[in-house]
PDB file of C-alpha atoms in Angstrom:
ATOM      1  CA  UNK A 915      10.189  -2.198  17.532  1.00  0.00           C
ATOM      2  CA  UNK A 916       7.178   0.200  16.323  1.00  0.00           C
ATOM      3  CA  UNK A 917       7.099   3.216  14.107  1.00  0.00           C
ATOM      4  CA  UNK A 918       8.479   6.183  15.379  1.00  0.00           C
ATOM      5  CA  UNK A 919       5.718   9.190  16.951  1.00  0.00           C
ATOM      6  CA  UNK A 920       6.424  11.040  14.137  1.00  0.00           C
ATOM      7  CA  UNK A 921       5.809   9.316  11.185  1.00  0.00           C
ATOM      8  CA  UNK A 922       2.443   7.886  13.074  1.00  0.00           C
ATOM      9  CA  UNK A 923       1.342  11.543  13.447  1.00  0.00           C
ATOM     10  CA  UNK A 924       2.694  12.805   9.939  1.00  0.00           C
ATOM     11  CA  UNK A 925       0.034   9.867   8.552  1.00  0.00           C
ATOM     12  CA  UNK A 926      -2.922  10.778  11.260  1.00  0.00           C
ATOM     13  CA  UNK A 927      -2.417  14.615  10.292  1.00  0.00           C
ATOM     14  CA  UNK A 928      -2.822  13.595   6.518  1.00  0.00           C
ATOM     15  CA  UNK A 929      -5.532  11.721   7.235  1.00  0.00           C
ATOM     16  CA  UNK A 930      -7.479  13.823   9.135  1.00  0.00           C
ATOM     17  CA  UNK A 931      -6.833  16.341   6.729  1.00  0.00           C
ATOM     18  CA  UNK A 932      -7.553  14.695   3.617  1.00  0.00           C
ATOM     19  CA  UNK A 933     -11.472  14.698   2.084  1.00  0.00           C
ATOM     20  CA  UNK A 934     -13.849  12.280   1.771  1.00  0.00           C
ATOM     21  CA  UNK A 935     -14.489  13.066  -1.891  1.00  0.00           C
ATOM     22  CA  UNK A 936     -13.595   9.799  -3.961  1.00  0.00           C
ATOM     23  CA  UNK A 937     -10.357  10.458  -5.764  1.00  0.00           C
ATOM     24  CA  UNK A 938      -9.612  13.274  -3.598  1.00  0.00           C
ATOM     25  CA  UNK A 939      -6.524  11.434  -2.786  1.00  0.00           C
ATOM     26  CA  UNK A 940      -2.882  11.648  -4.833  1.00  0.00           C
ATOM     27  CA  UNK A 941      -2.954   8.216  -5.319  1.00  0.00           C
ATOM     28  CA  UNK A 942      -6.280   7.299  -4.638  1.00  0.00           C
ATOM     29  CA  UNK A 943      -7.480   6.312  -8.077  1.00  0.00           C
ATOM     30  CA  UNK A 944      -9.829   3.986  -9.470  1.00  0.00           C
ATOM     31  CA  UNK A 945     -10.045   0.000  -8.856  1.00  0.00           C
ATOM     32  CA  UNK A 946     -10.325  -0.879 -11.998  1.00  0.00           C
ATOM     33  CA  UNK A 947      -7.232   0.776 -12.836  1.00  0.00           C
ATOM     34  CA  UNK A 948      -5.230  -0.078  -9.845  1.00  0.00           C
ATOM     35  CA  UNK A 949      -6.127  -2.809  -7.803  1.00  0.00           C
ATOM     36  CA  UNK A 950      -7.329  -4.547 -10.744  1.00  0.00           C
ATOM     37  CA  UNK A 951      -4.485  -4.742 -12.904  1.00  0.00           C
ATOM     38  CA  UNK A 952      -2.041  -5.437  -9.862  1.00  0.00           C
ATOM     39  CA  UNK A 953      -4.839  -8.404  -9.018  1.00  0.00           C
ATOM     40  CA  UNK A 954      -4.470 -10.250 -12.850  1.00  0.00           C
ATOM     41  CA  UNK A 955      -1.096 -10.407 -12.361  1.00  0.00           C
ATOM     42  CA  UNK A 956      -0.940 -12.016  -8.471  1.00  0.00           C
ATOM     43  CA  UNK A 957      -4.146 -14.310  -8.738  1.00  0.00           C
ATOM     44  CA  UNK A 958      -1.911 -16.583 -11.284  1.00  0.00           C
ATOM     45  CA  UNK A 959       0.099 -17.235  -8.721  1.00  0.00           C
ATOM     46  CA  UNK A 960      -1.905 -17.666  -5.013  1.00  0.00           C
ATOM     47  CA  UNK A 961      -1.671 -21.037  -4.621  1.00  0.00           C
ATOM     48  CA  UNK A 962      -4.910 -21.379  -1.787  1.00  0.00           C
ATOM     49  CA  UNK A 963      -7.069 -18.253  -3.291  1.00  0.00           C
ATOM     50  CA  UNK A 964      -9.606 -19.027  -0.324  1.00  0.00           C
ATOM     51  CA  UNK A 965      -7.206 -17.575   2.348  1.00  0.00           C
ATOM     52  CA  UNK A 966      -7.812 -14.542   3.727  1.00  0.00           C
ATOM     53  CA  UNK A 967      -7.052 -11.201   1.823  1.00  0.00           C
ATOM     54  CA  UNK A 968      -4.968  -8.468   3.554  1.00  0.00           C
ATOM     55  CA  UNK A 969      -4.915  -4.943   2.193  1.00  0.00           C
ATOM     56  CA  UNK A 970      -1.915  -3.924   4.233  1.00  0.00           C
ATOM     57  CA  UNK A 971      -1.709   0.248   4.292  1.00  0.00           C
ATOM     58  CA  UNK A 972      -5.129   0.060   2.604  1.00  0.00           C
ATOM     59  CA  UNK A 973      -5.589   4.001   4.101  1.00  0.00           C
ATOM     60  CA  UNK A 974      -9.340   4.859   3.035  1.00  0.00           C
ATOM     61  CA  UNK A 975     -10.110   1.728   1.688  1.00  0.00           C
ATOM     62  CA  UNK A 976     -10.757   2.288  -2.048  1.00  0.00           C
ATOM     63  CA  UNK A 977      -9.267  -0.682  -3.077  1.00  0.00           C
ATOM     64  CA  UNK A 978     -10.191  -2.861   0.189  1.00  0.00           C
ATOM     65  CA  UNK A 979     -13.840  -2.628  -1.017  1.00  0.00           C
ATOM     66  CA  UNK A 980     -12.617  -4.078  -4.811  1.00  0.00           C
ATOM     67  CA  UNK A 981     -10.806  -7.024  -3.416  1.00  0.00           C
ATOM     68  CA  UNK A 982     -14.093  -7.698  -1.078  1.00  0.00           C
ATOM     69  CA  UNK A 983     -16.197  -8.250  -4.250  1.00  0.00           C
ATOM     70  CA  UNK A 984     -13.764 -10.509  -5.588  1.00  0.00           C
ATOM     71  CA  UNK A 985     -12.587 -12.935  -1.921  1.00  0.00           C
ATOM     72  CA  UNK A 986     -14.305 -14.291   0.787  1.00  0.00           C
ATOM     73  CA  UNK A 987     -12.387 -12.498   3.838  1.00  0.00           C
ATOM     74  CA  UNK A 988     -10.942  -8.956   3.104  1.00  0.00           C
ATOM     75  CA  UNK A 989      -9.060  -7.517   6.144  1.00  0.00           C
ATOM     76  CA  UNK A 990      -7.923  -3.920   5.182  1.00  0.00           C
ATOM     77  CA  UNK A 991      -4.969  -2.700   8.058  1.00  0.00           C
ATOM     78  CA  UNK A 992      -3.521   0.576   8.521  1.00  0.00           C
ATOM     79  CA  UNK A 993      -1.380   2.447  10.724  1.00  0.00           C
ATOM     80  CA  UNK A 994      -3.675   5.662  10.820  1.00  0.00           C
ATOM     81  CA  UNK A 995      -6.476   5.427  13.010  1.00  0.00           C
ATOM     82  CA  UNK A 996      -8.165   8.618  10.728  1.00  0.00           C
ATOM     83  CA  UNK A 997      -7.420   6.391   7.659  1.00  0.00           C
ATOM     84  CA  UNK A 998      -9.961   3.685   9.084  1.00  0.00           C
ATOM     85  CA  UNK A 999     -12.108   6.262   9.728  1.00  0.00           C
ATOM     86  CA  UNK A1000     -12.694   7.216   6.029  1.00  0.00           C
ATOM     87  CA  UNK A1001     -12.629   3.489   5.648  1.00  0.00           C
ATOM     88  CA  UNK A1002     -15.779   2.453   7.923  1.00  0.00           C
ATOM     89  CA  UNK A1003     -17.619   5.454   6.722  1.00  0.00           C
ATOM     90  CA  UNK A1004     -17.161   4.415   3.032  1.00  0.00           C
ATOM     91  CA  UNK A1005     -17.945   1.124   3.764  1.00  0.00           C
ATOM     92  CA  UNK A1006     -21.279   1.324   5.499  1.00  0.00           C
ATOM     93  CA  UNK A1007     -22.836  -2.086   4.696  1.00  0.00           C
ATOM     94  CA  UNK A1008     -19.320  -4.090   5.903  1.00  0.00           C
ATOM     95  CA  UNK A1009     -17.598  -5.791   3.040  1.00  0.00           C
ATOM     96  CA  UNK A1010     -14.358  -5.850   4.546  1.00  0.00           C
ATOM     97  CA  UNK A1011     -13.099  -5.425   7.989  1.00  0.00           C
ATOM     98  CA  UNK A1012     -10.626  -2.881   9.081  1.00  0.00           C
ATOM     99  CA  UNK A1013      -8.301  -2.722  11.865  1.00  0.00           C
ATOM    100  CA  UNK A1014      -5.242  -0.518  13.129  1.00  0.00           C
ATOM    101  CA  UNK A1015      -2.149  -2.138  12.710  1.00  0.00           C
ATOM    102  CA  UNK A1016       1.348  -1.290  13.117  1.00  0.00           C
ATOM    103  CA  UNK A1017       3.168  -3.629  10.657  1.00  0.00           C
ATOM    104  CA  UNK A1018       6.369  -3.046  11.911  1.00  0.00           C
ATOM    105  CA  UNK A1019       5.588  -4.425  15.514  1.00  0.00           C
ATOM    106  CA  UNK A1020       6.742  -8.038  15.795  1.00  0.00           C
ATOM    107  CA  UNK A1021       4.340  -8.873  18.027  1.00  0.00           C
ATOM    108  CA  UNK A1022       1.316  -7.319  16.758  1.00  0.00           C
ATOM    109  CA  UNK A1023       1.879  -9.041  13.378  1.00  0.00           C
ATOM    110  CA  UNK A1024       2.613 -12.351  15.305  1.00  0.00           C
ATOM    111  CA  UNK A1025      -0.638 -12.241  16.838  1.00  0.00           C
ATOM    112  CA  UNK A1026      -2.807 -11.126  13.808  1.00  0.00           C
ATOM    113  CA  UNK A1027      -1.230 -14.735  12.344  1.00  0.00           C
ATOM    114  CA  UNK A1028      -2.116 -16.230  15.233  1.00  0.00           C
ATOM    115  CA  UNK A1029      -5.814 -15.178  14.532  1.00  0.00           C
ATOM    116  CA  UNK A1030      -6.122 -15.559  10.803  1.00  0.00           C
ATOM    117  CA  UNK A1031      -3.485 -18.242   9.893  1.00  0.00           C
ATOM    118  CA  UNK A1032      -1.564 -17.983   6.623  1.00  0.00           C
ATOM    119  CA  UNK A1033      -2.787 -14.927   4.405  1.00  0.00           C
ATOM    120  CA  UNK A1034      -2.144 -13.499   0.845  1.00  0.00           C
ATOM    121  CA  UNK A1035      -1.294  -9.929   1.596  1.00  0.00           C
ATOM    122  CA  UNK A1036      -1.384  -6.825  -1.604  1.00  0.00           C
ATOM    123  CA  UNK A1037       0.574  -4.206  -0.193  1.00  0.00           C
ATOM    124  CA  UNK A1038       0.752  -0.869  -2.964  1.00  0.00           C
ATOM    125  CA  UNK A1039       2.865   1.913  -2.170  1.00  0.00           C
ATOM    126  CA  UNK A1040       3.623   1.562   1.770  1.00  0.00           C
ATOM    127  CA  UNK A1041       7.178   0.108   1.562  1.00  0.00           C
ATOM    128  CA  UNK A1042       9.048   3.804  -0.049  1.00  0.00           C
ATOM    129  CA  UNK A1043       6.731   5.954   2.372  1.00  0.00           C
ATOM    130  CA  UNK A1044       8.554   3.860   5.542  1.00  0.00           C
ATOM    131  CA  UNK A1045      11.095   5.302   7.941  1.00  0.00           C
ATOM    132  CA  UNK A1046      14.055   3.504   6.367  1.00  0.00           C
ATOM    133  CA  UNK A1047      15.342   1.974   9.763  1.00  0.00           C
ATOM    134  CA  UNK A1048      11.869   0.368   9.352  1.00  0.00           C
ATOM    135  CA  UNK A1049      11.515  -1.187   6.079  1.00  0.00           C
ATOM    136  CA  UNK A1050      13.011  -4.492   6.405  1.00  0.00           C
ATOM    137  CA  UNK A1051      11.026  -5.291   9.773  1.00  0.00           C
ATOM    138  CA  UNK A1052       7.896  -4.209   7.418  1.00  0.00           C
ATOM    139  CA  UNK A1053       8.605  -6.992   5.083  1.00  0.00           C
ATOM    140  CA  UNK A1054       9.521  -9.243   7.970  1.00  0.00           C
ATOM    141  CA  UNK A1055       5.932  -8.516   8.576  1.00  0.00           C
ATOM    142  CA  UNK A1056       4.362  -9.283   5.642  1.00  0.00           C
ATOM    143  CA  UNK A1057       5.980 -12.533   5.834  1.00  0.00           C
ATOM    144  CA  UNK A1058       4.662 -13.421   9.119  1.00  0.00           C
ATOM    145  CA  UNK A1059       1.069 -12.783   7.435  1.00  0.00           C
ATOM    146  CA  UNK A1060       1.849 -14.945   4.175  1.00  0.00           C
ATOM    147  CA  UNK A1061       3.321 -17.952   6.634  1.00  0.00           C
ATOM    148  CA  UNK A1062       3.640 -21.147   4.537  1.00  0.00           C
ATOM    149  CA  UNK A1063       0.759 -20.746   2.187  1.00  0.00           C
ATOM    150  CA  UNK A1064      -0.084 -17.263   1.522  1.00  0.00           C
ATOM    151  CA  UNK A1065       1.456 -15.122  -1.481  1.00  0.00           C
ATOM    152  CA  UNK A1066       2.805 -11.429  -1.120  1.00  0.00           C
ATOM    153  CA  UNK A1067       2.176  -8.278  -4.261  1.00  0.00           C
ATOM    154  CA  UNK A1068       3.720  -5.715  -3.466  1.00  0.00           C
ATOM    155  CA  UNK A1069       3.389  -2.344  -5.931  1.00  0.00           C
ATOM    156  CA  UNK A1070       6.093   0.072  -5.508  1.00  0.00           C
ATOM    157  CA  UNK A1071       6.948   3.151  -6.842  1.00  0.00           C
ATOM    158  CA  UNK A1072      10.644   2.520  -8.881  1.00  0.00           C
ATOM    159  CA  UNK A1073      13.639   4.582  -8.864  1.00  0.00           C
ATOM    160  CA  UNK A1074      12.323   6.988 -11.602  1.00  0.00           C
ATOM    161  CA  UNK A1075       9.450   8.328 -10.288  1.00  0.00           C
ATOM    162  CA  UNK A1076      10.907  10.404  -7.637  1.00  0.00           C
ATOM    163  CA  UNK A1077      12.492  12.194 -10.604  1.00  0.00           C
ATOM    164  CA  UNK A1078       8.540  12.419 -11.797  1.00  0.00           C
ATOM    165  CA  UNK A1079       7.447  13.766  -8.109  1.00  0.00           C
ATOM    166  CA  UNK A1080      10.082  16.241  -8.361  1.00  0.00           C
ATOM    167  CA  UNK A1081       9.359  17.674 -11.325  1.00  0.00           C
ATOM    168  CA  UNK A1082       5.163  17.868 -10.583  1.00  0.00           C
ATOM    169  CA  UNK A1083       6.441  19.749  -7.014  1.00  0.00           C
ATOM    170  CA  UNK A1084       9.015  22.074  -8.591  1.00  0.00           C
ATOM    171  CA  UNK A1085       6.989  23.358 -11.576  1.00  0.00           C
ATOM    172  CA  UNK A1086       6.230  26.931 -11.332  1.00  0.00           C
ATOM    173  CA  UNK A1087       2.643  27.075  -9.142  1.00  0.00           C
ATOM    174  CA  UNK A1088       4.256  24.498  -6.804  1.00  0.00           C
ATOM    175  CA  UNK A1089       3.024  20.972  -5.877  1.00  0.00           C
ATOM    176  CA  UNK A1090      -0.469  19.793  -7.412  1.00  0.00           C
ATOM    177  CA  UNK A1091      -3.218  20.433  -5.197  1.00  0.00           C
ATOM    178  CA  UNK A1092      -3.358  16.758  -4.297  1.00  0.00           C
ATOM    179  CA  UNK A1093       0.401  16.052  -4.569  1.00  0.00           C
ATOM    180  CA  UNK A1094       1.299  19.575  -1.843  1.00  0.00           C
ATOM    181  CA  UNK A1095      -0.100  17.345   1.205  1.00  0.00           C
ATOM    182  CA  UNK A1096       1.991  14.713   0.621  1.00  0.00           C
ATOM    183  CA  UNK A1097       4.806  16.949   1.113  1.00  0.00           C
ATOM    184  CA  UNK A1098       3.321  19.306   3.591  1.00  0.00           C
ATOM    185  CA  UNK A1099       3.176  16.403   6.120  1.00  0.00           C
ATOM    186  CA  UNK A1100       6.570  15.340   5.508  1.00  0.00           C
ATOM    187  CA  UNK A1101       5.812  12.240   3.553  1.00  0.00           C
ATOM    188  CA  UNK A1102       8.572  10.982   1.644  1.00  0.00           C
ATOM    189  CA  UNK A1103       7.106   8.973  -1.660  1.00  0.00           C
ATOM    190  CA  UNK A1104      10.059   7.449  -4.225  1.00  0.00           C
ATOM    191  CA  UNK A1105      12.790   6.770  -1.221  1.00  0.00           C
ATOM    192  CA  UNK A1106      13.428   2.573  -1.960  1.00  0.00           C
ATOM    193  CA  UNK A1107      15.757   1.875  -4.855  1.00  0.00           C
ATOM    194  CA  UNK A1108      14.470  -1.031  -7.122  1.00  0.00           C
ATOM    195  CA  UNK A1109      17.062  -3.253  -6.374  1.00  0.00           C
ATOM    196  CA  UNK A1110      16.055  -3.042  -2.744  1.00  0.00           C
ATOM    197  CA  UNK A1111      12.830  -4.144  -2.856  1.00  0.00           C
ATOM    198  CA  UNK A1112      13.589  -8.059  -3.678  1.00  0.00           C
ATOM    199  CA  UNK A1113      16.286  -8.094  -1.224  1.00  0.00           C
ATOM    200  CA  UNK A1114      13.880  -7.015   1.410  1.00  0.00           C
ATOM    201  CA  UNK A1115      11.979  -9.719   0.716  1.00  0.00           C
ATOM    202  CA  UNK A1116      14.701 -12.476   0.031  1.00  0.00           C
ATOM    203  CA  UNK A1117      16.237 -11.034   3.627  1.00  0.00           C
ATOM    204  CA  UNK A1118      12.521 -11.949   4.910  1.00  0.00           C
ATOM    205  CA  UNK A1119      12.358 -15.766   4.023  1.00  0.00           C
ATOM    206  CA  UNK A1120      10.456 -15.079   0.633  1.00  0.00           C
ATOM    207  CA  UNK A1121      10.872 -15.532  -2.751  1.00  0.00           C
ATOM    208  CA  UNK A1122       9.971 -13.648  -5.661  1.00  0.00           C
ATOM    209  CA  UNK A1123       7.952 -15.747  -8.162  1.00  0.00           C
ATOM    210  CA  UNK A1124       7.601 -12.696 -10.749  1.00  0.00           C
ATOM    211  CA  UNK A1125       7.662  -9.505 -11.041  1.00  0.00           C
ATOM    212  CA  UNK A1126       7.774  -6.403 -13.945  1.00  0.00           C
ATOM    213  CA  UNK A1127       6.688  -2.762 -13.882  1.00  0.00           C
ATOM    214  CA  UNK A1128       3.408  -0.731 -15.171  1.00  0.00           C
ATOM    215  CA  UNK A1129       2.728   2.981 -14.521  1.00  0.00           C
ATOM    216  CA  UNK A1130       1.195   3.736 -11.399  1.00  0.00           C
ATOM    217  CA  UNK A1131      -1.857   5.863 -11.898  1.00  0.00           C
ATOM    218  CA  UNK A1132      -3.002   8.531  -9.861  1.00  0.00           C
ATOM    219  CA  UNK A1133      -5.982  11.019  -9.438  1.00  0.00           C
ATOM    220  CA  UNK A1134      -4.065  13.872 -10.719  1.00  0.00           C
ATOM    221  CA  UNK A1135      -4.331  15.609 -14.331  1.00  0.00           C
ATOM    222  CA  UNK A1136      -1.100  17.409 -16.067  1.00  0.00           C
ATOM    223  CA  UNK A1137      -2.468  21.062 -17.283  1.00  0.00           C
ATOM    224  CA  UNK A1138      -2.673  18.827 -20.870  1.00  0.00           C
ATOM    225  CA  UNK A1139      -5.740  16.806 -19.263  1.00  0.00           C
ATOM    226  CA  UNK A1140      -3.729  13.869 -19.278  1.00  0.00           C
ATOM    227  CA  UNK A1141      -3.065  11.358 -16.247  1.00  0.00           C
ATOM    228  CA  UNK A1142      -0.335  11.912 -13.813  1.00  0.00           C
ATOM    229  CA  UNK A1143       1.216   8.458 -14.177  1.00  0.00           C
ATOM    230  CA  UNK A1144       3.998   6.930 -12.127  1.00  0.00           C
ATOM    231  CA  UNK A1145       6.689   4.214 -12.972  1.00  0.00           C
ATOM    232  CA  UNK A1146       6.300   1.376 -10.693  1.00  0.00           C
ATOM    233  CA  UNK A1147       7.499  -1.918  -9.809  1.00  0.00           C
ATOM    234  CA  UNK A1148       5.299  -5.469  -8.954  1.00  0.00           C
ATOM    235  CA  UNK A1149       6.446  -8.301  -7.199  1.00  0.00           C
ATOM    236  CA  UNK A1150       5.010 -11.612  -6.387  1.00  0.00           C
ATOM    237  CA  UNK A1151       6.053 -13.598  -3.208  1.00  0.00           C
ATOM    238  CA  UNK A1152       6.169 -16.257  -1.324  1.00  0.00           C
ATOM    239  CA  UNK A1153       7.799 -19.315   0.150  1.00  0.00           C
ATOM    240  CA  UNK A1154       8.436 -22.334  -1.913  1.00  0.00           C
ATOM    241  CA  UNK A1155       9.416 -24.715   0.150  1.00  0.00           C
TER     242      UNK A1155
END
């Protein structure tokens, strides 16, 4: 099983389409207030913190680059081959590695464990963008990564902020100028109920060890000045036994 053609292309369009500029990106914000709160929550609970790091959907690599500065071995994967692209070139003296991965694929993710061994995998954001025939052979995947060892986070976006997209999209200029790509390229962000999300993972072999919710910030303003903030959902997990 792999993605389906079109929702590879809708993310190599986006991609290619999107800038370079740092927070040029809807939810491209800053580590320190992304990565970095999702990390103080998950490092409590990695129980070998010198496995290696996945960034799984780490798309330009923003917060591949934070995790590098803070673990020995960062691999950031992605789907889009133009999302690696911004990656490499933002990364020019190497403090991760990046590779093209289709989570989804069985074997792919079977060999990538193969080649690393048990890893602790963050993972912000990619589950509700998934094809939903898709979504529980993603999480299959990221339990092939954490094997017996490694811990899963997972950030989500809960139930209410699709109300919160809807609203930015509908107001009277249309879409944001960083949101209207998102839905230009037939991306579908706020599509996983909260209640899904741990079965996913239970339905994978894992347990959840905590979890809780925090806004999700993104690069966007409202016309106030404030920060477009999301409601989201964290999850730890792993096996236990």
């Amino acid at each position: 099983m792999s993605v389906t053609s079109r929702y590879r292309e809708a993310w190599e369009a986006f991609w290619r389409e999107a800038s370079a500029e740092p927070g040029a990106v809807f939810w491209d914000a800053e580590p320190v207030l992304t990565v970095g709160p999702h990390l103080a929550l998950f490092e409590p609970y990695l129980a070998d913190p010198a496995l290696p790091m996945v960034d799984l959907g780490c798309g330009n690599g923003t917060q591949t680059r934070y995790l590098a500065d803070r673990f020995p071995r960062v691999l950031g994967l992605d789907l889009s081959a133009a999302a690696l692209d911004h990656a490499r070139r933002r990364d020019p003296a190497g403090q991760a590695a990046y590779r093209q991965l289709d989570a989804v694929e069985k074997e792919e993710v079977q060999a990538l464990h193969a080649e690393l061994g048990d890893t602790n995998v963050y993972v912000r954001g990619v589950l509700h963008q998934c094809e939903p025939d898709d979504r529980q052979s993603l999480v299959d995947g990221i339990a092939t990564l954490v094997g017996d060892r490694g811990r899963a986070c997972l950030v989500e976006l809960s139930g209410a902020a699709k109300q919160a997209l809807m609203g930015l999209a509908g107001g009277p200029d249309g879409p944001p100028d960083k949101l209207a790509p998102v839905f230009r390229h037939g991306l579908t962000p706020g599509e996983v109920s909260d209640e899904a999300v741990p079965e996913y993972l239970r339905s994978a072999g894992l347990s959840v060890l905590a979890s809780g919710r925090l806004p999700l910030r993104t690069t966007e303003y409202h016309p106030d000045g404030t920060r477009v903030e999301l409601p989201s959902t964290w999850l730890v997990a792993g096996r236990t036994a």
